[in-house]
């Protein structure tokens, strides 16, 4: 079953085709990597998938329904959540509140019960507290729930961003360089968490990552972008030995990245 299909998608900035005639399909439950040299168009593609940018041409369909033209919050409600290359947390809120806010944004409110403070309101709040705390436990942040987000070390902020994205209860999770700035130990732990949450939350995941050992280690399939175009698609083994990929990464060691 196809969850997401991207058809002939392009985005032009002035004279620059940042994303050029991209076709992509994600099946339900897949864990797919999106790689490519700096400036290849990876983040632009994420921005198109999440409604930050409107495509110049082409279509994006989630469960066969187009999402082009929807606002980012509408796309989030339809089931696509993301993290950002530059962490975007509410830095002056607690770790717990960062996740709770995401639940609130997603929840359909019964305003009357909120205003009148009916028992159902408190029950809903308590459920949300519990869900948020459970998510923090999964990401090994439970003991830090009362700390301000800005005081967490970098690796933990990245994990908190993923926890927050999951609070929107997405079907498709887009991770933009989740291991950036992490040491090898943190990266290895993160890989485990990504694998685990995919199973536990029935997720489909598309991740951008420069850390080849992470990409090759956990992705079942990989798309390679170069100058806005998909130049290769396949399993990690196929990608490692693809001459076009090796050429695009000239000087970087794709072929020896251990998987
Ligand atoms: N808002 C914008 N206006 C103009 N040009 C842009 C804009 N956003 C991206 N670009 C250009 O589009 C191209 C693709 O950029 P993008 O950030 O998508 O690449 P990337 O693959 O994510 O790179 P990196 O790995 O360095 O993050 C680059 O040449 C970039 O300068």
Short mmCIF file of C-alpha atoms in Angstrom, two decimals, residues 6-229:
data_model
loop_
_atom_site.label_atom_id
_atom_site.label_comp_id
_atom_site.label_asym_id
_atom_site.label_seq_id
_atom_site.Cartn_x
_atom_site.Cartn_y
_atom_site.Cartn_z
CA UNK A 6 5.34 12.41 -5.29
CA UNK A 7 4.79 13.00 -8.97
CA UNK A 8 6.95 15.16 -11.24
CA UNK A 9 7.58 17.60 -8.40
CA UNK A 10 9.62 20.73 -9.08
CA UNK A 11 10.45 23.88 -7.15
CA UNK A 12 12.20 26.82 -8.73
CA UNK A 13 13.75 29.76 -6.86
CA UNK A 14 14.41 32.50 -9.40
CA UNK A 15 16.47 30.70 -12.03
CA UNK A 16 17.46 27.81 -9.76
CA UNK A 17 15.64 24.48 -9.95
CA UNK A 18 16.14 23.33 -6.37
CA UNK A 19 13.88 20.31 -6.89
CA UNK A 20 13.54 19.04 -10.43
CA UNK A 21 10.94 16.54 -11.68
CA UNK A 22 11.13 14.33 -8.59
CA UNK A 23 9.14 11.09 -8.44
CA UNK A 24 9.01 9.15 -5.20
CA UNK A 25 6.81 6.57 -3.52
CA UNK A 26 6.74 5.51 0.10
CA UNK A 27 4.95 2.32 1.09
CA UNK A 28 3.26 2.07 4.46
CA UNK A 29 5.79 1.07 7.11
CA UNK A 30 8.93 1.71 5.08
CA UNK A 31 12.03 3.37 6.48
CA UNK A 32 13.58 5.29 3.61
CA UNK A 33 16.65 7.49 3.39
CA UNK A 34 17.08 10.66 1.36
CA UNK A 35 20.70 11.52 0.75
CA UNK A 36 22.66 13.82 -1.52
CA UNK A 37 25.49 16.34 -1.46
CA UNK A 38 25.08 19.80 0.13
CA UNK A 39 22.56 21.93 -1.72
CA UNK A 40 21.06 18.92 -3.55
CA UNK A 41 17.51 19.96 -2.61
CA UNK A 42 16.75 17.60 0.29
CA UNK A 43 15.41 20.20 2.71
CA UNK A 44 13.49 21.91 -0.09
CA UNK A 45 11.79 18.57 -0.80
CA UNK A 46 10.82 18.30 2.90
CA UNK A 47 9.52 21.86 2.76
CA UNK A 48 7.37 20.91 -0.22
CA UNK A 49 6.05 17.77 1.50
CA UNK A 50 5.07 19.77 4.59
CA UNK A 51 3.48 22.73 2.81
CA UNK A 52 6.15 25.28 3.68
CA UNK A 53 6.68 25.80 -0.05
CA UNK A 54 4.19 25.39 -2.85
CA UNK A 55 5.51 23.35 -5.78
CA UNK A 56 6.20 25.13 -9.05
CA UNK A 57 5.00 21.95 -10.76
CA UNK A 58 3.85 18.48 -9.83
CA UNK A 59 1.78 16.78 -7.18
CA UNK A 60 2.11 15.22 -3.73
CA UNK A 61 -0.53 12.73 -2.64
CA UNK A 62 -1.00 11.25 0.82
CA UNK A 63 -3.15 8.13 0.70
CA UNK A 64 -3.99 9.09 -2.92
CA UNK A 65 -5.34 12.51 -1.93
CA UNK A 66 -3.44 15.59 -3.00
CA UNK A 67 -2.02 17.74 -0.23
CA UNK A 68 -0.70 20.48 -2.51
CA UNK A 69 -2.09 23.85 -1.47
CA UNK A 70 -2.74 22.83 2.14
CA UNK A 71 -1.17 24.83 4.97
CA UNK A 72 1.56 23.21 7.07
CA UNK A 73 -0.77 22.73 10.07
CA UNK A 74 -3.37 21.05 7.83
CA UNK A 75 -0.76 18.68 6.44
CA UNK A 76 0.34 17.95 10.01
CA UNK A 77 -3.23 17.09 10.93
CA UNK A 78 -3.48 14.81 7.90
CA UNK A 79 -0.59 12.79 9.25
CA UNK A 80 2.80 14.19 8.25
CA UNK A 81 5.11 15.43 11.02
CA UNK A 82 8.71 16.53 10.80
CA UNK A 83 11.81 17.62 12.62
CA UNK A 84 14.07 20.40 11.45
CA UNK A 85 17.73 20.59 10.53
CA UNK A 86 18.02 23.54 12.91
CA UNK A 87 16.28 22.47 16.07
CA UNK A 88 13.05 24.36 16.66
CA UNK A 89 11.91 23.80 20.22
CA UNK A 90 10.16 26.20 22.57
CA UNK A 91 13.43 26.81 24.36
CA UNK A 92 11.97 28.55 27.41
CA UNK A 93 9.35 25.89 28.07
CA UNK A 94 9.94 22.68 29.96
CA UNK A 95 10.70 19.45 28.16
CA UNK A 96 7.25 18.13 29.14
CA UNK A 97 5.42 21.24 27.95
CA UNK A 98 7.14 21.05 24.56
CA UNK A 99 5.49 17.67 24.00
CA UNK A 100 2.18 18.63 25.61
CA UNK A 101 1.80 21.63 23.33
CA UNK A 102 2.08 19.34 20.34
CA UNK A 103 -0.70 17.14 21.76
CA UNK A 104 -2.85 20.21 22.35
CA UNK A 105 -2.33 21.42 18.78
CA UNK A 106 -3.47 18.08 17.47
CA UNK A 107 -6.38 17.49 19.76
CA UNK A 108 -9.88 18.40 18.76
CA UNK A 109 -11.11 20.65 21.51
CA UNK A 110 -14.39 20.62 23.19
CA UNK A 111 -14.31 24.29 24.09
CA UNK A 112 -17.32 24.09 26.34
CA UNK A 113 -15.77 21.43 28.54
CA UNK A 114 -12.52 23.42 28.65
CA UNK A 115 -14.19 26.71 29.56
CA UNK A 116 -16.49 25.14 32.14
CA UNK A 117 -13.67 22.95 33.40
CA UNK A 118 -15.90 19.88 33.20
CA UNK A 119 -14.54 16.51 34.43
CA UNK A 120 -14.01 15.43 30.82
CA UNK A 121 -11.60 18.35 30.42
CA UNK A 122 -9.45 17.25 33.37
CA UNK A 123 -9.61 13.66 32.21
CA UNK A 124 -8.35 14.75 28.79
CA UNK A 125 -5.57 16.78 30.37
CA UNK A 126 -4.51 13.87 32.56
CA UNK A 127 -4.47 11.53 29.57
CA UNK A 128 -2.33 13.98 27.67
CA UNK A 129 0.11 14.30 30.57
CA UNK A 130 0.43 10.54 30.64
CA UNK A 131 0.94 10.23 26.89
CA UNK A 132 3.53 13.00 26.90
CA UNK A 133 5.40 11.39 29.77
CA UNK A 134 5.34 8.00 28.06
CA UNK A 135 6.84 9.55 24.93
CA UNK A 136 9.57 11.19 26.99
CA UNK A 137 10.39 7.83 28.60
CA UNK A 138 10.79 6.24 25.16
CA UNK A 139 13.30 8.93 24.28
CA UNK A 140 15.07 8.62 27.63
CA UNK A 141 14.04 12.11 28.65
CA UNK A 142 11.60 11.23 31.43
CA UNK A 143 13.97 12.31 34.18
CA UNK A 144 14.43 15.70 32.49
CA UNK A 145 10.77 16.56 32.03
CA UNK A 146 10.88 19.67 34.22
CA UNK A 147 14.07 21.11 32.72
CA UNK A 148 13.90 23.94 30.22
CA UNK A 149 14.37 22.66 26.69
CA UNK A 150 17.23 25.10 26.11
CA UNK A 151 19.24 23.55 28.95
CA UNK A 152 19.34 20.09 27.41
CA UNK A 153 22.51 18.94 25.66
CA UNK A 154 22.28 19.02 21.89
CA UNK A 155 21.68 15.29 21.38
CA UNK A 156 18.80 15.35 23.86
CA UNK A 157 17.24 18.37 22.14
CA UNK A 158 17.24 16.38 18.91
CA UNK A 159 15.50 13.47 20.64
CA UNK A 160 12.96 15.87 22.16
CA UNK A 161 12.18 17.20 18.69
CA UNK A 162 11.35 13.68 17.53
CA UNK A 163 9.20 13.06 20.62
CA UNK A 164 7.34 16.29 19.91
CA UNK A 165 6.79 15.37 16.26
CA UNK A 166 5.30 12.03 17.37
CA UNK A 167 2.81 13.78 19.63
CA UNK A 168 0.99 14.82 16.45
CA UNK A 169 0.33 11.09 15.92
CA UNK A 170 1.65 11.09 12.37
CA UNK A 171 1.64 8.25 9.88
CA UNK A 172 4.62 9.71 8.07
CA UNK A 173 7.57 11.09 10.01
CA UNK A 174 10.15 13.22 8.19
CA UNK A 175 13.48 13.51 10.00
CA UNK A 176 15.91 16.18 8.80
CA UNK A 177 19.41 15.14 9.87
CA UNK A 178 18.37 13.59 13.18
CA UNK A 179 21.94 12.61 14.08
CA UNK A 180 23.56 15.97 13.26
CA UNK A 181 25.92 16.99 16.04
CA UNK A 182 25.64 13.66 17.84
CA UNK A 183 28.60 11.55 18.89
CA UNK A 184 28.83 7.91 17.67
CA UNK A 185 27.34 6.56 20.90
CA UNK A 186 24.35 8.93 20.70
CA UNK A 187 23.94 8.14 17.00
CA UNK A 188 23.84 4.40 17.72
CA UNK A 189 21.20 4.95 20.43
CA UNK A 190 19.20 7.15 18.08
CA UNK A 191 19.19 4.43 15.42
CA UNK A 192 17.72 2.02 17.93
CA UNK A 193 15.05 4.53 18.92
CA UNK A 194 14.10 5.23 15.31
CA UNK A 195 13.73 1.50 14.65
CA UNK A 196 11.72 1.07 17.81
CA UNK A 197 9.29 3.94 17.27
CA UNK A 198 8.64 2.85 13.72
CA UNK A 199 7.35 -0.48 15.00
CA UNK A 200 5.61 0.88 18.08
CA UNK A 201 3.80 3.70 16.28
CA UNK A 202 3.25 1.99 12.90
CA UNK A 203 5.19 4.74 11.20
CA UNK A 204 6.54 5.31 7.76
CA UNK A 205 9.78 7.27 8.00
CA UNK A 206 11.74 9.33 5.49
CA UNK A 207 15.02 10.63 6.79
CA UNK A 208 17.66 12.99 5.50
CA UNK A 209 21.05 12.18 6.93
CA UNK A 210 24.68 12.84 6.17
CA UNK A 211 25.88 10.10 8.50
CA UNK A 212 26.24 7.27 5.99
CA UNK A 213 26.59 4.55 8.61
CA UNK A 214 23.19 5.58 10.01
CA UNK A 215 21.52 5.73 6.59
CA UNK A 216 23.03 2.50 5.34
CA UNK A 217 22.44 0.84 8.70
CA UNK A 218 18.72 1.41 9.13
CA UNK A 219 17.15 2.35 5.80
CA UNK A 220 15.56 -0.30 3.62
CA UNK A 221 15.60 1.92 0.60
CA UNK A 222 17.44 5.09 -0.32
CA UNK A 223 16.79 7.92 -2.75
CA UNK A 224 19.74 10.02 -3.89
CA UNK A 225 19.26 13.63 -4.91
CA UNK A 226 21.81 15.63 -6.84
CA UNK A 227 21.18 19.10 -8.24
CA UNK A 228 17.48 18.68 -7.47
CA UNK A 229 17.10 15.40 -9.38
#
